[in-house]
Amino acid sequence: MLFAPMPQELRQTTLTPGKYGALLGWGLRFADLTAIAGAAVVAWWVRFGHFDISLVYQRHVAMAVLLALPVLSLSRMYRSWRGQGLFAELPRMAGAFGLIFGLTILYAVALKLPVNLSRLWWLLWFGLTIASGATMRLIARRAAAAVRELGMDLRTAVMVGGGQDARRIVDALHRQKGAGIRVLGWFDVPGLGGELPDTPRLGDLARLAEFIERQHVNQVWITLPMSAERDIARILDALAHSTADIKFVPDLLGLQLLNHSVEQIAGLPVINLRASPFDGDARLLKAVEDRVLATVIVLMIAPLLAAIAIGVKLSSPGPVLFRQRRHGLDGKVISVWKFRSMRVHHEAHGQVTQATKGDARITKLGAFLRRTSLDELPQFLNVLQGTMSIVGPRPHAVEHNHQYKSQVQLYMQRHRVKPGITGWAQVNGLRGETDTLDKMERRVEADLYYMQNWSLMLDLRIVAMTIVRGFLGRNAY
């Protein structure tokens, strides 16, 4: 038996992070906008005793709501607060609302609108807005905690190390069930000692990576002393191909980081050494972006899709579309659709031969489709299915992933996000055949840059660059 027996409760529960946090984040955005407008109305009623708000006051309220749209979108108030205390969030909320009210006054002065309004109304409006925002956050936290206590929106975690810090973390997570983190067990580090009573021992470091992959664990908490740098580096090396979030208590510098950040969970200071760039509202924003753009694009290119399908059918015997096995989000295997560009042929099991210049397997129409990337248009169906994004790291063959993950540093970190139809690497000329290790390293470097610097504007920029120059590639055979 490779691993210690897992409690029945844990064996029966396969949990993956849900979208409750993202939905709560967007719900809070709407609630904050409503709070600004609603607080103004209530403040008017308290100050003047009726609801017939004058036009001048209405203009100020409307201006505050409009200014709140960019201010709240750019603030850090809606990032994941799983396990964080409410009082840690209130100063950020008060600062954002204070900025909105301050900008409202400045814009009123700039537009020469009357600003000598009732000071009591202004004070009541601001105070009620703060109180409403805090109340909404308290309700959201209670709702999230209730959902997690019912066994939904949970993340699974394992501890590495069994010292005092590990015991403190496990106890805190058990007490604060609203944090939504379930500890599956702990891994022993030889020479460091320590035990975690009432927590399953899952093995030692040699078995860590296999367990993480087999159980699809979401988080790995490293609770080793700072003097155990070699063990920590060994752990990061063992998890180089894992998409689990890695958290370390306390601080340690000088290691390979990816989207690292500092947060507080269950009252404990935690540093994310590697984490997904798409968490919370970013994940929901990315999903909305993909679905909206893919729907519009598919409707626009429907005649082109039909024409290509007819051409492929007439070019050579075989199906119009074919599926390729690729690694998707979190390294899970997905099927990617393409227009068939080669004559039907068979390859040895486990072998994938990349297309090369002058490849005899490619039809004349197929050569054109591959050169212009039109063979990849059916992947918009993958986007609508939710297995791909419009922008992201290009998916490689499963066999190539097995080959390169041991040769290119952080190669499998590309799978922290959904694969894309186009990406930063492709619009910068890194597309087509990767016949040398250097080409693959540069492509991975570009993919990691995209993950570190993702934003909606970067996605739109890549889409625009793809339209202008991305469809034609000298290296696409």
Short mmCIF file of C-alpha atoms in Angstrom, two decimals:
data_model
loop_
_atom_site.label_atom_id
_atom_site.label_comp_id
_atom_site.label_asym_id
_atom_site.label_seq_id
_atom_site.Cartn_x
_atom_site.Cartn_y
_atom_site.Cartn_z
CA MET A 1 0.00 0.00 0.00
CA LEU A 2 1.55 3.28 -1.13
CA PHE A 3 -0.41 5.64 1.12
CA ALA A 4 -1.96 5.43 4.53
CA PRO A 5 -5.69 4.64 4.46
CA MET A 6 -7.81 7.74 4.06
CA PRO A 7 -10.90 8.27 6.21
CA GLN A 8 -14.15 7.18 4.52
CA GLU A 9 -15.50 10.73 4.57
CA LEU A 10 -12.55 11.96 2.52
CA ARG A 11 -12.55 9.05 0.10
CA GLN A 12 -16.15 9.73 -0.81
CA THR A 13 -15.67 13.42 -1.42
CA THR A 14 -13.95 14.63 -4.57
CA LEU A 15 -13.87 18.39 -4.30
CA THR A 16 -12.75 21.00 -6.76
CA PRO A 17 -12.73 24.79 -6.27
CA GLY A 18 -16.08 26.20 -7.38
CA LYS A 19 -17.12 29.54 -8.67
CA TYR A 20 -18.97 30.66 -5.53
CA GLY A 21 -16.18 33.08 -4.63
CA ALA A 22 -16.25 34.71 -8.06
CA LEU A 23 -20.04 35.03 -7.99
CA LEU A 24 -19.88 36.54 -4.51
CA GLY A 25 -17.27 39.00 -5.73
CA TRP A 26 -19.44 40.20 -8.60
CA GLY A 27 -22.45 40.24 -6.29
CA LEU A 28 -20.53 42.52 -3.93
CA ARG A 29 -19.68 44.86 -6.81
CA PHE A 30 -23.35 45.23 -7.61
CA ALA A 31 -24.18 45.57 -3.91
CA ASP A 32 -21.60 48.36 -3.50
CA LEU A 33 -23.09 50.33 -6.40
CA THR A 34 -26.56 49.81 -4.94
CA ALA A 35 -25.27 50.88 -1.50
CA ILE A 36 -24.00 54.20 -2.88
CA ALA A 37 -27.32 55.05 -4.51
CA GLY A 38 -29.46 53.63 -1.72
CA ALA A 39 -27.51 55.38 1.02
CA ALA A 40 -27.99 58.71 -0.76
CA VAL A 41 -31.77 58.22 -0.78
CA VAL A 42 -31.90 57.20 2.88
CA ALA A 43 -29.65 60.13 3.86
CA TRP A 44 -32.00 62.50 2.01
CA TRP A 45 -35.01 61.06 3.85
CA VAL A 46 -33.26 61.39 7.23
CA ARG A 47 -32.16 64.96 6.50
CA PHE A 48 -35.27 66.36 4.78
CA GLY A 49 -38.07 63.96 5.73
CA HIS A 50 -39.24 62.99 2.21
CA PHE A 51 -38.02 61.16 -0.91
CA ASP A 52 -38.41 63.93 -3.49
CA ILE A 53 -34.66 64.40 -4.15
CA SER A 54 -33.80 67.62 -5.98
CA LEU A 55 -32.13 67.49 -9.41
CA VAL A 56 -28.81 68.93 -8.16
CA TYR A 57 -28.49 66.17 -5.56
CA GLN A 58 -29.48 63.54 -8.13
CA ARG A 59 -26.59 64.66 -10.36
CA HIS A 60 -24.10 64.14 -7.55
CA VAL A 61 -25.46 60.68 -6.82
CA ALA A 62 -25.34 59.69 -10.49
CA MET A 63 -21.78 60.99 -10.77
CA ALA A 64 -20.70 59.00 -7.70
CA VAL A 65 -22.17 55.80 -9.16
CA LEU A 66 -20.43 56.36 -12.50
CA LEU A 67 -17.09 57.08 -10.80
CA ALA A 68 -17.54 53.98 -8.66
CA LEU A 69 -17.44 51.74 -11.75
CA PRO A 70 -13.73 52.27 -12.55
CA VAL A 71 -12.63 52.82 -8.94
CA LEU A 72 -14.19 49.59 -7.65
CA SER A 73 -12.99 47.63 -10.69
CA LEU A 74 -9.39 48.72 -10.08
CA SER A 75 -9.50 48.17 -6.32
CA ARG A 76 -8.30 45.03 -4.54
CA MET A 77 -11.50 44.66 -2.53
CA TYR A 78 -12.87 41.79 -4.57
CA ARG A 79 -9.91 39.44 -4.52
CA SER A 80 -10.45 36.08 -2.84
CA TRP A 81 -10.83 36.56 0.92
CA ARG A 82 -11.16 32.88 1.84
CA GLY A 83 -10.26 32.62 5.52
CA GLN A 84 -9.37 36.30 5.93
CA GLY A 85 -10.90 38.41 8.69
CA LEU A 86 -13.55 41.03 7.92
CA PHE A 87 -11.66 43.78 9.77
CA ALA A 88 -8.69 43.32 7.45
CA GLU A 89 -10.94 44.17 4.51
CA LEU A 90 -12.80 47.17 5.94
CA PRO A 91 -9.93 49.70 5.61
CA ARG A 92 -9.61 48.93 1.87
CA MET A 93 -13.37 49.32 1.47
CA ALA A 94 -13.44 52.64 3.36
CA GLY A 95 -10.51 53.92 1.31
CA ALA A 96 -12.22 53.04 -1.97
CA PHE A 97 -15.48 54.72 -0.97
CA GLY A 98 -13.55 57.74 0.32
CA LEU A 99 -11.83 58.03 -3.06
CA ILE A 100 -15.19 57.84 -4.85
CA PHE A 101 -16.69 60.61 -2.74
CA GLY A 102 -13.58 62.75 -3.10
CA LEU A 103 -13.57 62.38 -6.89
CA THR A 104 -17.29 63.23 -6.95
CA ILE A 105 -16.59 66.56 -5.28
CA LEU A 106 -13.62 67.30 -7.58
CA TYR A 107 -15.65 66.53 -10.71
CA ALA A 108 -18.49 68.70 -9.43
CA VAL A 109 -16.06 71.60 -8.98
CA ALA A 110 -14.55 71.01 -12.43
CA LEU A 111 -18.00 71.00 -14.05
CA LYS A 112 -19.04 74.03 -11.98
CA LEU A 113 -21.89 72.17 -10.31
CA PRO A 114 -23.10 73.46 -6.94
CA VAL A 115 -21.12 71.83 -4.13
CA ASN A 116 -22.54 73.85 -1.23
CA LEU A 117 -25.07 71.11 -0.51
CA SER A 118 -26.20 69.99 2.91
CA ARG A 119 -23.12 68.96 4.87
CA LEU A 120 -25.24 66.72 7.08
CA TRP A 121 -26.56 64.96 3.96
CA TRP A 122 -23.00 64.42 2.68
CA LEU A 123 -21.92 63.03 6.07
CA LEU A 124 -24.96 60.76 6.34
CA TRP A 125 -24.52 59.59 2.74
CA PHE A 126 -20.88 58.62 3.29
CA GLY A 127 -21.50 56.99 6.66
CA LEU A 128 -24.47 54.97 5.43
CA THR A 129 -22.48 53.84 2.38
CA ILE A 130 -19.68 52.53 4.61
CA ALA A 131 -22.20 50.82 6.91
CA SER A 132 -24.03 49.25 3.95
CA GLY A 133 -20.78 47.99 2.41
CA ALA A 134 -19.68 46.42 5.69
CA THR A 135 -23.10 44.81 6.19
CA MET A 136 -23.06 43.35 2.67
CA ARG A 137 -19.63 41.87 3.30
CA LEU A 138 -20.72 40.36 6.56
CA ILE A 139 -23.72 38.76 4.82
CA ALA A 140 -21.52 37.51 1.97
CA ARG A 141 -19.08 35.94 4.41
CA ARG A 142 -21.87 34.26 6.34
CA ALA A 143 -23.33 32.94 3.08
CA ALA A 144 -19.95 31.65 1.91
CA ALA A 145 -19.32 30.00 5.28
CA ALA A 146 -22.73 28.32 5.19
CA VAL A 147 -22.10 27.02 1.67
CA ARG A 148 -18.69 25.62 2.68
CA GLU A 149 -20.03 24.01 5.84
CA LEU A 150 -22.48 22.14 3.59
CA GLY A 151 -19.50 20.66 1.75
CA MET A 152 -19.53 22.93 -1.32
CA ASP A 153 -16.89 25.33 -2.63
CA LEU A 154 -14.17 23.50 -0.71
CA ARG A 155 -10.46 23.21 -1.40
CA THR A 156 -8.45 20.19 -0.35
CA ALA A 157 -5.01 20.59 1.25
CA VAL A 158 -2.12 18.54 2.58
CA MET A 159 0.56 19.54 5.06
CA VAL A 160 4.26 18.93 4.50
CA GLY A 161 5.90 18.70 7.89
CA GLY A 162 4.46 17.81 11.26
CA GLY A 163 5.84 20.46 13.59
CA GLN A 164 4.15 23.01 15.80
CA ASP A 165 3.30 25.31 12.88
CA ALA A 166 1.54 22.45 11.07
CA ARG A 167 -0.51 21.62 14.16
CA ARG A 168 -1.44 25.26 14.57
CA ILE A 169 -2.58 25.48 10.92
CA VAL A 170 -4.60 22.27 11.02
CA ASP A 171 -6.30 23.31 14.26
CA ALA A 172 -7.14 26.74 12.86
CA LEU A 173 -8.57 25.32 9.62
CA HIS A 174 -10.64 22.79 11.56
CA ARG A 175 -12.03 25.52 13.80
CA GLN A 176 -12.78 27.92 10.94
CA LYS A 177 -14.85 25.69 8.67
CA GLY A 178 -15.99 28.80 6.82
CA ALA A 179 -12.50 29.04 5.31
CA GLY A 180 -13.51 26.08 3.15
CA ILE A 181 -10.18 24.23 3.33
CA ARG A 182 -10.22 20.49 4.14
CA VAL A 183 -6.93 18.94 5.29
CA LEU A 184 -6.54 15.44 3.83
CA GLY A 185 -3.41 14.59 5.81
CA TRP A 186 0.30 15.29 6.18
CA PHE A 187 3.63 14.17 4.74
CA ASP A 188 6.63 13.46 6.91
CA VAL A 189 10.05 15.02 6.27
CA PRO A 190 12.82 12.69 7.51
CA GLY A 191 15.10 14.23 10.11
CA LEU A 192 12.73 17.00 11.19
CA GLY A 193 10.45 14.95 13.43
CA GLY A 194 7.04 16.09 14.60
CA GLU A 195 3.61 14.48 14.49
CA LEU A 196 0.10 15.61 13.62
CA PRO A 197 -2.29 13.78 15.96
CA ASP A 198 -5.76 12.96 14.57
CA THR A 199 -4.53 13.72 11.04
CA PRO A 200 -3.72 10.90 8.56
CA ARG A 201 -0.04 10.42 7.75
CA LEU A 202 0.11 10.07 3.96
CA GLY A 203 3.77 9.12 3.56
CA ASP A 204 7.05 10.93 3.03
CA LEU A 205 8.31 13.35 0.38
CA ALA A 206 8.97 10.57 -2.12
CA ARG A 207 5.21 10.00 -2.38
CA LEU A 208 4.05 13.63 -2.29
CA ALA A 209 3.88 14.38 -6.03
CA GLU A 210 2.07 11.14 -6.86
CA PHE A 211 -0.56 11.75 -4.18
CA ILE A 212 -1.13 15.36 -5.28
CA GLU A 213 -1.67 14.27 -8.88
CA ARG A 214 -3.80 11.22 -8.07
CA GLN A 215 -6.10 13.02 -5.61
CA HIS A 216 -6.16 16.37 -7.49
CA VAL A 217 -5.20 18.22 -4.30
CA ASN A 218 -5.74 21.99 -4.51
CA GLN A 219 -3.22 23.25 -1.95
CA VAL A 220 0.10 22.14 -0.50
CA TRP A 221 1.09 23.82 2.77
CA ILE A 222 4.81 23.69 3.54
CA THR A 223 5.35 24.07 7.28
CA LEU A 224 9.11 23.57 7.53
CA PRO A 225 11.64 25.77 9.32
CA MET A 226 13.58 28.29 7.25
CA SER A 227 16.73 26.25 7.84
CA ALA A 228 15.23 23.41 5.73
CA GLU A 229 15.93 25.19 2.45
CA ARG A 230 17.13 22.00 0.74
CA ASP A 231 13.94 20.16 1.65
CA ILE A 232 11.81 23.06 0.47
CA ALA A 233 13.67 23.22 -2.83
CA ARG A 234 13.23 19.46 -3.16
CA ILE A 235 9.48 19.83 -2.62
CA LEU A 236 9.18 22.57 -5.24
CA ASP A 237 11.19 20.47 -7.66
CA ALA A 238 8.95 17.44 -7.04
CA LEU A 239 5.87 19.59 -7.67
CA ALA A 240 7.27 21.33 -10.74
CA HIS A 241 4.60 19.68 -12.89
CA SER A 242 1.75 20.08 -10.41
CA THR A 243 -0.91 22.78 -10.69
CA ALA A 244 -1.69 22.76 -6.95
CA ASP A 245 -1.26 26.06 -5.10
CA ILE A 246 1.82 25.94 -2.88
CA LYS A 247 1.76 27.92 0.38
CA PHE A 248 4.66 28.41 2.74
CA VAL A 249 4.72 29.47 6.37
CA PRO A 250 6.76 31.57 7.16
CA ASP A 251 8.65 33.66 4.56
CA LEU A 252 11.43 32.28 2.34
CA LEU A 253 13.06 33.99 -0.62
CA GLY A 254 15.16 32.93 -3.58
CA LEU A 255 12.95 30.20 -5.06
CA GLN A 256 11.16 29.95 -8.44
CA LEU A 257 7.90 31.85 -7.96
CA LEU A 258 4.75 32.13 -10.09
CA ASN A 259 2.05 34.71 -9.32
CA HIS A 260 3.32 34.85 -5.75
CA SER A 261 1.43 36.91 -3.23
CA VAL A 262 0.99 37.42 0.49
CA GLU A 263 -2.32 36.69 2.18
CA GLN A 264 -3.78 35.80 5.54
CA ILE A 265 -5.80 32.61 5.95
CA ALA A 266 -7.51 31.65 9.20
CA GLY A 267 -5.53 34.40 10.90
CA LEU A 268 -2.19 33.00 9.71
CA PRO A 269 0.37 34.83 7.50
CA VAL A 270 0.84 32.81 4.29
CA ILE A 271 2.90 33.34 1.16
CA ASN A 272 1.71 31.82 -2.11
CA LEU A 273 4.85 30.60 -3.88
CA ARG A 274 2.92 29.44 -6.94
CA ALA A 275 -0.74 30.11 -7.65
CA SER A 276 -3.14 30.36 -10.56
CA PRO A 277 -3.49 33.84 -12.11
CA PHE A 278 -7.19 33.17 -12.65
CA ASP A 279 -8.83 32.99 -9.25
CA GLY A 280 -11.97 34.59 -7.90
CA ASP A 281 -13.41 37.35 -10.09
CA ALA A 282 -10.56 37.01 -12.63
CA ARG A 283 -11.76 33.48 -13.44
CA LEU A 284 -15.33 34.67 -13.96
CA LEU A 285 -14.21 37.64 -16.05
CA LYS A 286 -12.11 35.34 -18.24
CA ALA A 287 -15.05 32.94 -18.68
CA VAL A 288 -17.43 35.75 -19.67
CA GLU A 289 -14.84 37.15 -22.08
CA ASP A 290 -14.40 33.74 -23.73
CA ARG A 291 -18.10 32.96 -24.10
CA VAL A 292 -19.06 36.39 -25.42
CA LEU A 293 -16.20 36.67 -27.94
CA ALA A 294 -16.54 33.04 -29.06
CA THR A 295 -20.28 33.41 -29.66
CA VAL A 296 -19.82 36.58 -31.72
CA ILE A 297 -16.92 35.10 -33.70
CA VAL A 298 -18.69 31.79 -34.48
CA LEU A 299 -21.73 33.68 -35.78
CA MET A 300 -19.49 35.86 -37.97
CA ILE A 301 -17.40 33.04 -39.44
CA ALA A 302 -20.18 30.46 -39.88
CA PRO A 303 -20.14 30.78 -43.73
CA LEU A 304 -16.33 30.42 -43.72
CA LEU A 305 -16.56 27.31 -41.54
CA ALA A 306 -19.05 25.75 -43.96
CA ALA A 307 -16.87 26.56 -47.00
CA ILE A 308 -13.74 25.08 -45.38
CA ALA A 309 -15.66 21.96 -44.36
CA ILE A 310 -16.75 21.38 -47.95
CA GLY A 311 -13.20 21.97 -49.20
CA VAL A 312 -11.71 19.51 -46.70
CA LYS A 313 -14.26 16.85 -47.64
CA LEU A 314 -13.40 17.24 -51.33
CA SER A 315 -9.61 17.42 -50.81
CA SER A 316 -9.13 13.78 -49.72
CA PRO A 317 -11.09 10.87 -48.21
CA GLY A 318 -11.72 11.10 -44.49
CA PRO A 319 -13.60 13.13 -41.88
CA VAL A 320 -13.87 16.92 -41.97
CA LEU A 321 -12.85 17.34 -38.34
CA PHE A 322 -10.50 15.37 -36.15
CA ARG A 323 -9.78 15.40 -32.44
CA GLN A 324 -6.40 15.68 -30.78
CA ARG A 325 -5.67 14.68 -27.18
CA ARG A 326 -4.21 17.63 -25.32
CA HIS A 327 -3.62 18.60 -21.71
CA GLY A 328 -6.06 21.25 -20.53
CA LEU A 329 -6.60 23.10 -17.26
CA ASP A 330 -4.82 21.43 -14.31
CA GLY A 331 -3.21 18.94 -16.70
CA LYS A 332 -6.45 17.08 -17.43
CA VAL A 333 -6.67 15.51 -20.91
CA ILE A 334 -9.16 17.19 -23.28
CA SER A 335 -10.13 16.73 -26.93
CA VAL A 336 -9.23 19.65 -29.22
CA TRP A 337 -11.05 20.05 -32.54
CA LYS A 338 -9.35 20.95 -35.83
CA PHE A 339 -10.12 20.85 -39.53
CA ARG A 340 -8.32 17.84 -41.02
CA SER A 341 -5.29 19.06 -42.99
CA MET A 342 -3.55 15.71 -43.58
CA ARG A 343 -4.43 12.56 -45.44
CA VAL A 344 -5.71 9.84 -43.15
CA HIS A 345 -2.72 7.88 -41.80
CA HIS A 346 -1.73 5.84 -38.75
CA GLU A 347 1.12 6.30 -36.29
CA ALA A 348 2.58 4.00 -33.70
CA HIS A 349 0.90 4.12 -30.31
CA GLY A 350 2.35 6.90 -28.14
CA GLN A 351 4.14 8.55 -31.05
CA VAL A 352 3.22 11.93 -32.57
CA THR A 353 5.26 13.17 -35.52
CA GLN A 354 5.23 16.95 -35.91
CA ALA A 355 4.49 18.32 -39.35
CA THR A 356 7.56 19.55 -41.19
CA LYS A 357 8.19 21.62 -44.29
CA GLY A 358 7.19 19.64 -47.39
CA ASP A 359 5.43 16.96 -45.33
CA ALA A 360 3.86 14.51 -47.81
CA ARG A 361 0.95 13.80 -45.46
CA ILE A 362 -0.42 17.35 -45.81
CA THR A 363 -2.96 18.05 -48.55
CA LYS A 364 -2.72 21.20 -50.68
CA LEU A 365 -5.75 22.70 -48.98
CA GLY A 366 -4.37 21.53 -45.63
CA ALA A 367 -1.09 23.36 -46.23
CA PHE A 368 -3.02 26.58 -46.78
CA LEU A 369 -5.19 26.01 -43.72
CA ARG A 370 -2.17 25.34 -41.49
CA ARG A 371 -0.21 28.31 -42.86
CA THR A 372 -3.12 30.65 -42.15
CA SER A 373 -4.21 28.88 -38.92
CA LEU A 374 -7.70 28.40 -40.39
CA ASP A 375 -7.49 24.71 -39.43
CA GLU A 376 -7.85 25.81 -35.79
CA LEU A 377 -11.16 27.66 -36.20
CA PRO A 378 -13.24 24.72 -34.86
CA GLN A 379 -11.52 25.32 -31.50
CA PHE A 380 -14.02 28.10 -30.91
CA LEU A 381 -16.39 25.20 -30.18
CA ASN A 382 -13.94 24.12 -27.48
CA VAL A 383 -14.15 27.63 -26.04
CA LEU A 384 -17.95 27.45 -25.96
CA GLN A 385 -17.64 24.03 -24.27
CA GLY A 386 -15.40 25.58 -21.61
CA THR A 387 -12.33 23.39 -22.25
CA MET A 388 -10.29 26.16 -23.95
CA SER A 389 -9.91 29.94 -23.94
CA ILE A 390 -9.53 32.25 -26.88
CA VAL A 391 -6.22 33.48 -25.45
CA GLY A 392 -3.84 31.23 -23.54
CA PRO A 393 -0.86 28.90 -23.97
CA ARG A 394 -1.25 26.75 -27.08
CA PRO A 395 -1.98 23.10 -26.20
CA HIS A 396 0.79 20.65 -27.10
CA ALA A 397 0.42 16.96 -27.81
CA VAL A 398 0.23 14.83 -24.67
CA GLU A 399 3.32 12.92 -25.82
CA HIS A 400 5.26 16.16 -26.25
CA ASN A 401 4.31 17.26 -22.73
CA HIS A 402 5.76 14.04 -21.33
CA GLN A 403 8.91 14.68 -23.36
CA TYR A 404 9.51 18.31 -22.52
CA LYS A 405 8.37 18.53 -18.89
CA SER A 406 11.67 17.04 -17.77
CA GLN A 407 13.72 19.24 -20.12
CA VAL A 408 12.14 22.71 -19.82
CA GLN A 409 11.92 24.35 -16.40
CA LEU A 410 8.35 25.09 -15.21
CA TYR A 411 7.00 23.56 -18.44
CA MET A 412 3.84 22.10 -16.88
CA GLN A 413 2.98 25.38 -15.15
CA ARG A 414 1.39 26.36 -18.48
CA HIS A 415 -1.52 24.15 -17.46
CA ARG A 416 -2.53 26.38 -14.57
CA VAL A 417 -4.76 28.12 -17.15
CA LYS A 418 -6.93 26.86 -19.99
CA PRO A 419 -5.11 26.40 -23.32
CA GLY A 420 -5.87 29.01 -25.94
CA ILE A 421 -6.51 29.31 -29.66
CA THR A 422 -3.92 32.05 -29.76
CA GLY A 423 -1.43 33.35 -27.24
CA TRP A 424 1.45 35.69 -26.44
CA ALA A 425 3.95 33.22 -27.86
CA GLN A 426 2.08 32.89 -31.16
CA VAL A 427 1.73 36.64 -31.84
CA ASN A 428 5.45 37.01 -31.13
CA GLY A 429 6.47 34.52 -33.83
CA LEU A 430 6.82 31.46 -31.59
CA ARG A 431 4.41 29.18 -33.39
CA GLY A 432 4.66 26.12 -35.59
CA GLU A 433 7.25 23.36 -35.33
CA THR A 434 9.40 23.19 -32.18
CA ASP A 435 12.23 21.08 -33.54
CA THR A 436 14.80 22.36 -31.02
CA LEU A 437 14.78 22.64 -27.24
CA ASP A 438 15.56 26.35 -27.51
CA LYS A 439 12.35 27.01 -29.44
CA MET A 440 10.28 25.23 -26.83
CA GLU A 441 12.01 27.09 -24.00
CA ARG A 442 11.26 30.44 -25.63
CA ARG A 443 7.62 29.45 -26.16
CA VAL A 444 7.26 28.42 -22.52
CA GLU A 445 8.94 31.64 -21.41
CA ALA A 446 6.37 33.62 -23.40
CA ASP A 447 3.50 31.59 -21.92
CA LEU A 448 4.73 32.22 -18.38
CA TYR A 449 5.03 35.94 -19.16
CA TYR A 450 1.38 35.94 -20.22
CA MET A 451 0.34 34.19 -17.00
CA GLN A 452 2.31 36.62 -14.85
CA ASN A 453 0.93 39.72 -16.61
CA TRP A 454 -2.61 38.69 -17.54
CA SER A 455 -5.28 41.35 -17.86
CA LEU A 456 -8.36 41.83 -20.01
CA MET A 457 -6.50 44.47 -22.02
CA LEU A 458 -3.63 42.07 -22.68
CA ASP A 459 -6.12 39.50 -24.01
CA LEU A 460 -7.72 42.06 -26.32
CA ARG A 461 -4.26 43.16 -27.47
CA ILE A 462 -3.33 39.57 -28.34
CA VAL A 463 -6.60 39.08 -30.23
CA ALA A 464 -5.93 42.28 -32.22
CA MET A 465 -2.33 41.21 -32.94
CA THR A 466 -3.59 37.80 -34.07
CA ILE A 467 -5.98 39.42 -36.54
CA VAL A 468 -3.24 41.68 -37.91
CA ARG A 469 -0.31 39.27 -38.07
CA GLY A 470 -1.06 36.05 -36.21
CA PHE A 471 -2.88 34.13 -38.95
CA LEU A 472 0.15 34.00 -41.20
CA GLY A 473 3.21 32.13 -39.94
CA ARG A 474 6.45 31.16 -41.67
CA ASN A 475 6.95 28.29 -39.24
CA ALA A 476 3.51 26.71 -39.57
CA TYR A 477 3.69 23.62 -41.77
#
